PDB file of C-alpha atoms in Angstrom:
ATOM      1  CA  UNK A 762      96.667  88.766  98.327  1.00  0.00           C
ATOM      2  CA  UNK A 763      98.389  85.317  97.207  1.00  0.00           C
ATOM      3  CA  UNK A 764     101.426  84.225  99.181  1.00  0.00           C
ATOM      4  CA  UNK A 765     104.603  85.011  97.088  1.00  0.00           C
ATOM      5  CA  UNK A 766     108.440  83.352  96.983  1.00  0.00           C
ATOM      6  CA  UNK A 767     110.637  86.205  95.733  1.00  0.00           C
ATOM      7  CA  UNK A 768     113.280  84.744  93.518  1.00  0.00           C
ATOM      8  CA  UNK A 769     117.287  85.662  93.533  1.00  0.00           C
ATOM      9  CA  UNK A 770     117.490  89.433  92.088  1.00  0.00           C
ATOM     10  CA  UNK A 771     117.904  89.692  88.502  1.00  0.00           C
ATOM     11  CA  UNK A 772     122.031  90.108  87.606  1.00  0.00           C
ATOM     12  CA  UNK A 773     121.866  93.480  86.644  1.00  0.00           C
ATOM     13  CA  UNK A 774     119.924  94.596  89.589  1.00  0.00           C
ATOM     14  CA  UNK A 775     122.036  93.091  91.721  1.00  0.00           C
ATOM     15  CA  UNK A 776     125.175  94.218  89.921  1.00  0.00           C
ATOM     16  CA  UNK A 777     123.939  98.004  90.085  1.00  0.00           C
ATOM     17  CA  UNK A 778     121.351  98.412  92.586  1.00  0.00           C
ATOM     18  CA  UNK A 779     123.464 100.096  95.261  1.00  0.00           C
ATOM     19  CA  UNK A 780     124.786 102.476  93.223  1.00  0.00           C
ATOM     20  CA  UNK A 781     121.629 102.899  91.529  1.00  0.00           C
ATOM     21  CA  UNK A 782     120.024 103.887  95.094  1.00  0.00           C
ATOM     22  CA  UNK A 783     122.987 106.122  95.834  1.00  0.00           C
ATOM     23  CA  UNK A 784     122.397 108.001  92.475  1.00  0.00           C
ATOM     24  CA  UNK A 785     118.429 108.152  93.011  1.00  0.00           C
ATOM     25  CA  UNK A 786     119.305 109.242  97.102  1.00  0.00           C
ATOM     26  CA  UNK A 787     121.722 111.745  96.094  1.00  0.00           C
ATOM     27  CA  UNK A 788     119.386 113.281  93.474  1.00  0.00           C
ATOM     28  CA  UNK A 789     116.556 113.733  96.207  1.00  0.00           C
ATOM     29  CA  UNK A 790     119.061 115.378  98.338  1.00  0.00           C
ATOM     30  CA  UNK A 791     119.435 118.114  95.927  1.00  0.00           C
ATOM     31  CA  UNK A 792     116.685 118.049  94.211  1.00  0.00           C
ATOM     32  CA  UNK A 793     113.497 116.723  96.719  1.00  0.00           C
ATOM     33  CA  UNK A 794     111.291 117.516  94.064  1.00  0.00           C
ATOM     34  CA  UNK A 795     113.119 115.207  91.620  1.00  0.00           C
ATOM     35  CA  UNK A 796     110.923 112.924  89.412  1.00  0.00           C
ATOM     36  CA  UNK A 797     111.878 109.056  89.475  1.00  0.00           C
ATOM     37  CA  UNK A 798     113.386 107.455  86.248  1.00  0.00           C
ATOM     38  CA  UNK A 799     114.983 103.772  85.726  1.00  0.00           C
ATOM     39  CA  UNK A 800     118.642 103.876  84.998  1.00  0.00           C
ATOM     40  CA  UNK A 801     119.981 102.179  81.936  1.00  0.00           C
ATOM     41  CA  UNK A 802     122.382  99.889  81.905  1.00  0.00           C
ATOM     42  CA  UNK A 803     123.478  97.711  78.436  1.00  0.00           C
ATOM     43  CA  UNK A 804     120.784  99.356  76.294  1.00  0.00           C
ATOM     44  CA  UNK A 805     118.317  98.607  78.530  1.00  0.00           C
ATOM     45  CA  UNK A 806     116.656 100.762  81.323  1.00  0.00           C
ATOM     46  CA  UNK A 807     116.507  99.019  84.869  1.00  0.00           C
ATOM     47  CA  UNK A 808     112.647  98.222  84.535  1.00  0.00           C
ATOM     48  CA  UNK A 809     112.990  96.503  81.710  1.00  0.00           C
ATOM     49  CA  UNK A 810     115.613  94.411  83.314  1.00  0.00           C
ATOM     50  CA  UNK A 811     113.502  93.706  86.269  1.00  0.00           C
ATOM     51  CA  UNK A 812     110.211  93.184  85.037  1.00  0.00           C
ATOM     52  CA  UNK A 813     110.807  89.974  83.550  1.00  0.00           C
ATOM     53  CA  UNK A 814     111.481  88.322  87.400  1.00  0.00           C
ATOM     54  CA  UNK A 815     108.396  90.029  88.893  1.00  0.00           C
ATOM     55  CA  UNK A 816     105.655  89.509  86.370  1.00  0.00           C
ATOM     56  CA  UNK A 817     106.948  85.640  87.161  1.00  0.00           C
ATOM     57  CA  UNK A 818     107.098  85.655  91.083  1.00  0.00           C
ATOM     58  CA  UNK A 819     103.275  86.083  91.068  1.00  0.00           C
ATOM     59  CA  UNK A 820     102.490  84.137  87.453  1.00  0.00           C
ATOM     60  CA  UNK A 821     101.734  87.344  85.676  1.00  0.00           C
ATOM     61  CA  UNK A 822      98.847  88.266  88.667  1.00  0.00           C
ATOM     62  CA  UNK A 823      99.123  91.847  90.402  1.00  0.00           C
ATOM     63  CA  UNK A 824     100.983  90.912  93.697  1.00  0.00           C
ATOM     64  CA  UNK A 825      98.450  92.761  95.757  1.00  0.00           C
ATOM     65  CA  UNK A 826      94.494  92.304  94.441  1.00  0.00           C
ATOM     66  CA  UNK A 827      95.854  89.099  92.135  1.00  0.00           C
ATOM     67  CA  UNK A 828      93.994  90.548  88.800  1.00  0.00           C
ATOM     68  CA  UNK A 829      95.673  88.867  85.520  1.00  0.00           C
ATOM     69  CA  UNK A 830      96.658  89.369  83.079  1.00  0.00           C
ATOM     70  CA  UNK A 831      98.273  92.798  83.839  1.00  0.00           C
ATOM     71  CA  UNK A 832      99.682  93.059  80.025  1.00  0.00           C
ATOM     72  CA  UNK A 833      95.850  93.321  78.674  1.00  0.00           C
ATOM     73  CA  UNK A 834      94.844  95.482  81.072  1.00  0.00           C
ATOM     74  CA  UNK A 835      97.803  98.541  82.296  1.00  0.00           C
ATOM     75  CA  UNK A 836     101.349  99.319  81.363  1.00  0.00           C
ATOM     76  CA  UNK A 837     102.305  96.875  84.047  1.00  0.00           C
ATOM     77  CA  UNK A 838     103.646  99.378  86.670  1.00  0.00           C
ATOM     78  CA  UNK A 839     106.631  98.246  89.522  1.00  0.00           C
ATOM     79  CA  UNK A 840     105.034  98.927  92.964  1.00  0.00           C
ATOM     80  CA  UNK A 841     107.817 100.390  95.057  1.00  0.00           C
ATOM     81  CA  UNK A 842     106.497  98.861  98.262  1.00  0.00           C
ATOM     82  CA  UNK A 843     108.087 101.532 100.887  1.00  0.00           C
ATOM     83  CA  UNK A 844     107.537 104.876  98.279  1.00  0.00           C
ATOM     84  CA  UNK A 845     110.520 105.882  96.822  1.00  0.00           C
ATOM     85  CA  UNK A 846     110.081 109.447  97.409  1.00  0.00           C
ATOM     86  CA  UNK A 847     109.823 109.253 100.902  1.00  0.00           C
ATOM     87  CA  UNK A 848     113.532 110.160 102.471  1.00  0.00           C
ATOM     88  CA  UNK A 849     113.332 107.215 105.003  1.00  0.00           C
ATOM     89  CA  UNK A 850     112.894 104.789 101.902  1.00  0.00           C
ATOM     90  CA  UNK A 851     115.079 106.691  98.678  1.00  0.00           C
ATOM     91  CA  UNK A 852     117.936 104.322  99.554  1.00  0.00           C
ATOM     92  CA  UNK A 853     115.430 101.361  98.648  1.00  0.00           C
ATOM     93  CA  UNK A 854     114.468 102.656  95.292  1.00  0.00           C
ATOM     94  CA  UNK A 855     116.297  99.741  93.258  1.00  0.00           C
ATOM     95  CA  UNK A 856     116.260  96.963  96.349  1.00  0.00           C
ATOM     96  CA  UNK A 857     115.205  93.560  94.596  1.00  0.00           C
ATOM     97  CA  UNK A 858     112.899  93.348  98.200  1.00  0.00           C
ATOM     98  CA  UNK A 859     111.183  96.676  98.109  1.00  0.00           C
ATOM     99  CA  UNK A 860     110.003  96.159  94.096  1.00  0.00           C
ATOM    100  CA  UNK A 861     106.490  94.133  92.937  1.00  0.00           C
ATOM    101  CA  UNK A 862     104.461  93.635  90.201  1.00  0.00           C
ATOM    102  CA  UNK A 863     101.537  95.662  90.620  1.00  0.00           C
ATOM    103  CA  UNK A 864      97.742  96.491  88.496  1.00  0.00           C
ATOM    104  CA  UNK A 865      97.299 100.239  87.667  1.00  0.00           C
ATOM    105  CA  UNK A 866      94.766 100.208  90.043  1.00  0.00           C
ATOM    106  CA  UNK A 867      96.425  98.794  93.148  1.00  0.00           C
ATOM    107  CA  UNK A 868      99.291 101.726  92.662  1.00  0.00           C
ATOM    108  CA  UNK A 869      96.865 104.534  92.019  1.00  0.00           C
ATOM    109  CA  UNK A 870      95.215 103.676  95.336  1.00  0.00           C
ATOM    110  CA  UNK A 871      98.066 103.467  97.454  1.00  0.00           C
ATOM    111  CA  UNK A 872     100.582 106.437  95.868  1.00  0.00           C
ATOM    112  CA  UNK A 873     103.317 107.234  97.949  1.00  0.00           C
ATOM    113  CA  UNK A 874     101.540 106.224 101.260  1.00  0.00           C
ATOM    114  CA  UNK A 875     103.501 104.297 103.760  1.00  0.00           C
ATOM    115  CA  UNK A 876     102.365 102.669 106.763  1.00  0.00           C
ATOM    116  CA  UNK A 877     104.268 100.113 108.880  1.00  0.00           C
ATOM    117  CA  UNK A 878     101.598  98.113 110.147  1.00  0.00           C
ATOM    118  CA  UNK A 879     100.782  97.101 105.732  1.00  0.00           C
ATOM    119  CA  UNK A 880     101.503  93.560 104.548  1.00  0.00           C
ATOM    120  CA  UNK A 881     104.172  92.001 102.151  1.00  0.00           C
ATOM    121  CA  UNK A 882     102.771  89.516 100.185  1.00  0.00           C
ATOM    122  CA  UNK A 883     106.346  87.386 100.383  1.00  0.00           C
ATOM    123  CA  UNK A 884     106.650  87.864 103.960  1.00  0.00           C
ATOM    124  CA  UNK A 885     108.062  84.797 105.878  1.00  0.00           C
ATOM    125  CA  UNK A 886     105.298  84.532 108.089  1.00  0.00           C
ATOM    126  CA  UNK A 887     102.421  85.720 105.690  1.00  0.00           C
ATOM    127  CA  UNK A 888      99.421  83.290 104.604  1.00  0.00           C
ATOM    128  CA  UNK A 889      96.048  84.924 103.470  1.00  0.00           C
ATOM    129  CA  UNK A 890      93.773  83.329 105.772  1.00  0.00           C
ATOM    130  CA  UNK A 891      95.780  84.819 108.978  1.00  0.00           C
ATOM    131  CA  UNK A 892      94.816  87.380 108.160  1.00  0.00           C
ATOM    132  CA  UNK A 893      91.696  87.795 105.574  1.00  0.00           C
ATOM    133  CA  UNK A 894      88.536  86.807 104.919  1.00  0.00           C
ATOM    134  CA  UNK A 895      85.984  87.031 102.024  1.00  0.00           C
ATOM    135  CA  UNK A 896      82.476  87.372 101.635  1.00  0.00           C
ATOM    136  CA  UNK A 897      81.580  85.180  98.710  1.00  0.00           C
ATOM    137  CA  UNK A 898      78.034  86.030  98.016  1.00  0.00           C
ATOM    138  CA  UNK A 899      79.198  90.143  97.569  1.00  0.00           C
ATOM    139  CA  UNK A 900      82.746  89.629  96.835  1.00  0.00           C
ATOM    140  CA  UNK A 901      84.183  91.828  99.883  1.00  0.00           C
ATOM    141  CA  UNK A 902      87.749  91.213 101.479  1.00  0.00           C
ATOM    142  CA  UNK A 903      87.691  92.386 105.465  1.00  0.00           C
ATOM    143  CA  UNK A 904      89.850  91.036 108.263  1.00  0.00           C
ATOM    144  CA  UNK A 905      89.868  87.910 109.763  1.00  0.00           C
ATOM    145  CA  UNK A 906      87.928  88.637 112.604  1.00  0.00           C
ATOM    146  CA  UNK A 907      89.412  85.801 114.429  1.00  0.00           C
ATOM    147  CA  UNK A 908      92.919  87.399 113.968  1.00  0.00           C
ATOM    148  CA  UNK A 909      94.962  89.261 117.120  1.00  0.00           C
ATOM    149  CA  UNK A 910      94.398  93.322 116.978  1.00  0.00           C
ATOM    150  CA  UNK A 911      97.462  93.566 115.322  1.00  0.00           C
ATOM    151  CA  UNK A 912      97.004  91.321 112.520  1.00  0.00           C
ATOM    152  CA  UNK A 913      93.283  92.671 111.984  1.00  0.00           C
ATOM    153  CA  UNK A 914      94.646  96.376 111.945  1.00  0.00           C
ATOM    154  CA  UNK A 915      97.780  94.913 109.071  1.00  0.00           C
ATOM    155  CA  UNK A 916      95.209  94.067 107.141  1.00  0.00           C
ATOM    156  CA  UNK A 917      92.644  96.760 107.411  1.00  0.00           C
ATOM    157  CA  UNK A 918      95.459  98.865 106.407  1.00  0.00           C
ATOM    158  CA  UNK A 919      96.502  96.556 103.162  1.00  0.00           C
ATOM    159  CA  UNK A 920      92.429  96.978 102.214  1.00  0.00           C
ATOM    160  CA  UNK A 921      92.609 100.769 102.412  1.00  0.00           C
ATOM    161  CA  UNK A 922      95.776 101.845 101.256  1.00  0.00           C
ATOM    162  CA  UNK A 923      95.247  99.005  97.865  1.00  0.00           C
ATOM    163  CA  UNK A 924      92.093 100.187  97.678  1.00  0.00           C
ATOM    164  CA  UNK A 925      91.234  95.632  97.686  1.00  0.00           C
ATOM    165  CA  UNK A 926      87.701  96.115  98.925  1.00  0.00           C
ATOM    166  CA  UNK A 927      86.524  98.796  96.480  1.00  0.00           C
ATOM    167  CA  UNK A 928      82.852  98.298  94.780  1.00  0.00           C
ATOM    168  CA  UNK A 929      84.788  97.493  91.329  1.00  0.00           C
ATOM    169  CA  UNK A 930      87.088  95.126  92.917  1.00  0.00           C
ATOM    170  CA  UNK A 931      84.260  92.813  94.717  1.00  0.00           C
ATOM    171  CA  UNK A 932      82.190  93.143  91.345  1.00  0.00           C
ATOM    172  CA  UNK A 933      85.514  91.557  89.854  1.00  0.00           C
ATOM    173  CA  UNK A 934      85.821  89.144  91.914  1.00  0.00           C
ATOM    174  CA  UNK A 935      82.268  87.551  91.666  1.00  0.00           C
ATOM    175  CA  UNK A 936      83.048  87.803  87.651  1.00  0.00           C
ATOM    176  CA  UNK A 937      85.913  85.828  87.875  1.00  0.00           C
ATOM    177  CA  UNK A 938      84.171  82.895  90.268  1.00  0.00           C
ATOM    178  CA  UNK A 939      81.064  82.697  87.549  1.00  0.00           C
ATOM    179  CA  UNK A 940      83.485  82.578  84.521  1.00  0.00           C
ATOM    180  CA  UNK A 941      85.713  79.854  86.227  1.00  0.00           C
ATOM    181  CA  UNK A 942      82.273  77.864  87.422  1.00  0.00           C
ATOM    182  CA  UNK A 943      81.619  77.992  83.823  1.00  0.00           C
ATOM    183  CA  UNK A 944      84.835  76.972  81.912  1.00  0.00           C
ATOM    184  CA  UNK A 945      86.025  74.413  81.449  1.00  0.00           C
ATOM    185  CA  UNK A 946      89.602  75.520  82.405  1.00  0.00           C
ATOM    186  CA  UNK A 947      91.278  73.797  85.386  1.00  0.00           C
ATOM    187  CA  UNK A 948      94.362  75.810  85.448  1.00  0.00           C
ATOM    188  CA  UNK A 949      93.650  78.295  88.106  1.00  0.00           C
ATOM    189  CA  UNK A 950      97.062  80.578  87.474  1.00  0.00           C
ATOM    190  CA  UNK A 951      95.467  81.633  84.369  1.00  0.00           C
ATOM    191  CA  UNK A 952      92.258  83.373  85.867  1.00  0.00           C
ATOM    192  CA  UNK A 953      91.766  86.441  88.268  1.00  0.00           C
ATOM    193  CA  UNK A 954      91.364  86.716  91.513  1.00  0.00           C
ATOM    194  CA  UNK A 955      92.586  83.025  92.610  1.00  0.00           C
ATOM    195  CA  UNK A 956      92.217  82.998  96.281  1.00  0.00           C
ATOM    196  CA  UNK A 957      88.369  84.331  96.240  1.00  0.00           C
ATOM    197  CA  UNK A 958      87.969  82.109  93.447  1.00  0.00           C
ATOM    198  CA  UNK A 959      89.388  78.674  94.685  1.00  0.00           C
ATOM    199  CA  UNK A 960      88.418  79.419  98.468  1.00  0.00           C
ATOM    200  CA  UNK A 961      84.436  79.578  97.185  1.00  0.00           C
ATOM    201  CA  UNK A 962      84.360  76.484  95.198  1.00  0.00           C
ATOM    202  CA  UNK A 963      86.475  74.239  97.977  1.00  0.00           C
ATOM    203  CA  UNK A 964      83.767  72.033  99.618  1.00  0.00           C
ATOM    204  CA  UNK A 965      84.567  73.126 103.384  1.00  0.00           C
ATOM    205  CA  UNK A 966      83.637  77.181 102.219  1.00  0.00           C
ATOM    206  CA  UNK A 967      80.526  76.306 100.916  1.00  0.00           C
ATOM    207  CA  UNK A 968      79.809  74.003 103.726  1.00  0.00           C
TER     208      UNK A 968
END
């Protein structure tokens, strides 16, 4: 999970947003079964407003297992980080800091879980190696075991609910590090997978 610098909101997300949450809250209220839908505003529905801003915070990558590109590969879903369904969170539905740029795969692992202890990519304080490791002959992603208790259970929790250390994901992974070993291509925001594949090839790793 790459470190991320979330930009200013988009206009019209910050122009609507809080009445957009209001709506969405007020539907749950009387409706908790209610099914989620992007408001429109100027011809345009909200995700298509937004979109544009979070496929760039992370250079097109998912903002949680860093696959790429997402447009080849899913429909390029919005992750709402805290679920939107959930009635602590419905009020956070449209908020610029709750919304990332997520893989298919990522999403359908996580769902509408929620647990405090999981980790924002654009967190102040985040940086990957406080808090993971990888294993670069299989590909796995487990916690730093040289992080406190608390920073080894945030991201045991990120692996399970994103479903980062699944048998597909560290098969991925070692993919990506053989076809950037053999390319010729030095620009490393164009390939999958960027921290496993520029932590294995830095000299000190493979010391």
């Amino acid at each position: 999970m790459r470190k991320q610098v979330r930009p200013a909101a988009p206009p019209k997300l910050a122009e609507n947003g809080e009445k957009w949450n209001r709506q969405w809250a007020d539907r749950r209220v009387l409706d908790p079964s209610a099914k989620f839908s992007w408001y429109k505003v100027d011809g345009k529905n909200a995700r298509e407003w937004i979109l544009p801003s979070l496929r760039a915070m992370n250079q097109g990558h998912c903002s949680f297992c860093d696959v790429y590109p997402l447009v080849d590969r899913s429909a390029e879903p919005i992750e709402h980080f805290r679920p939107k369904t959930d009635v602590r969170f419905t009020m956070l539905a449209f908020a610029w800091e709750n919304l990332y740029y997520c893989c298919e795969l990522c999403q359908k692992s996580k769902r509408e879980q929620w647990d405090e202890a999981l980790l924002a990519p654009d967190e102040a304080t985040y940086r990957f190696e406080r808090y993971f490791i990888f294993d670069f002959t299989t590909g796995a992603i487990q916690p730093n075991p040289r992080a406190t208790p608390q920073d080894r259970h945030a991201a045991a929790t990120t692996i399970s609910l994103y479903g980062l250390d699944l048998s597909a994901r560290r098969r991925y992974r070692r993919v990506a590090l053989g076809n950037w070993i053999g390319s010729t291509n030095n620009r490393i925001d164009e390939v999958s997978y960027r921290d496993f594949v520029e932590l294995a090839t830095t000299t000190d790793v493979q010391e």
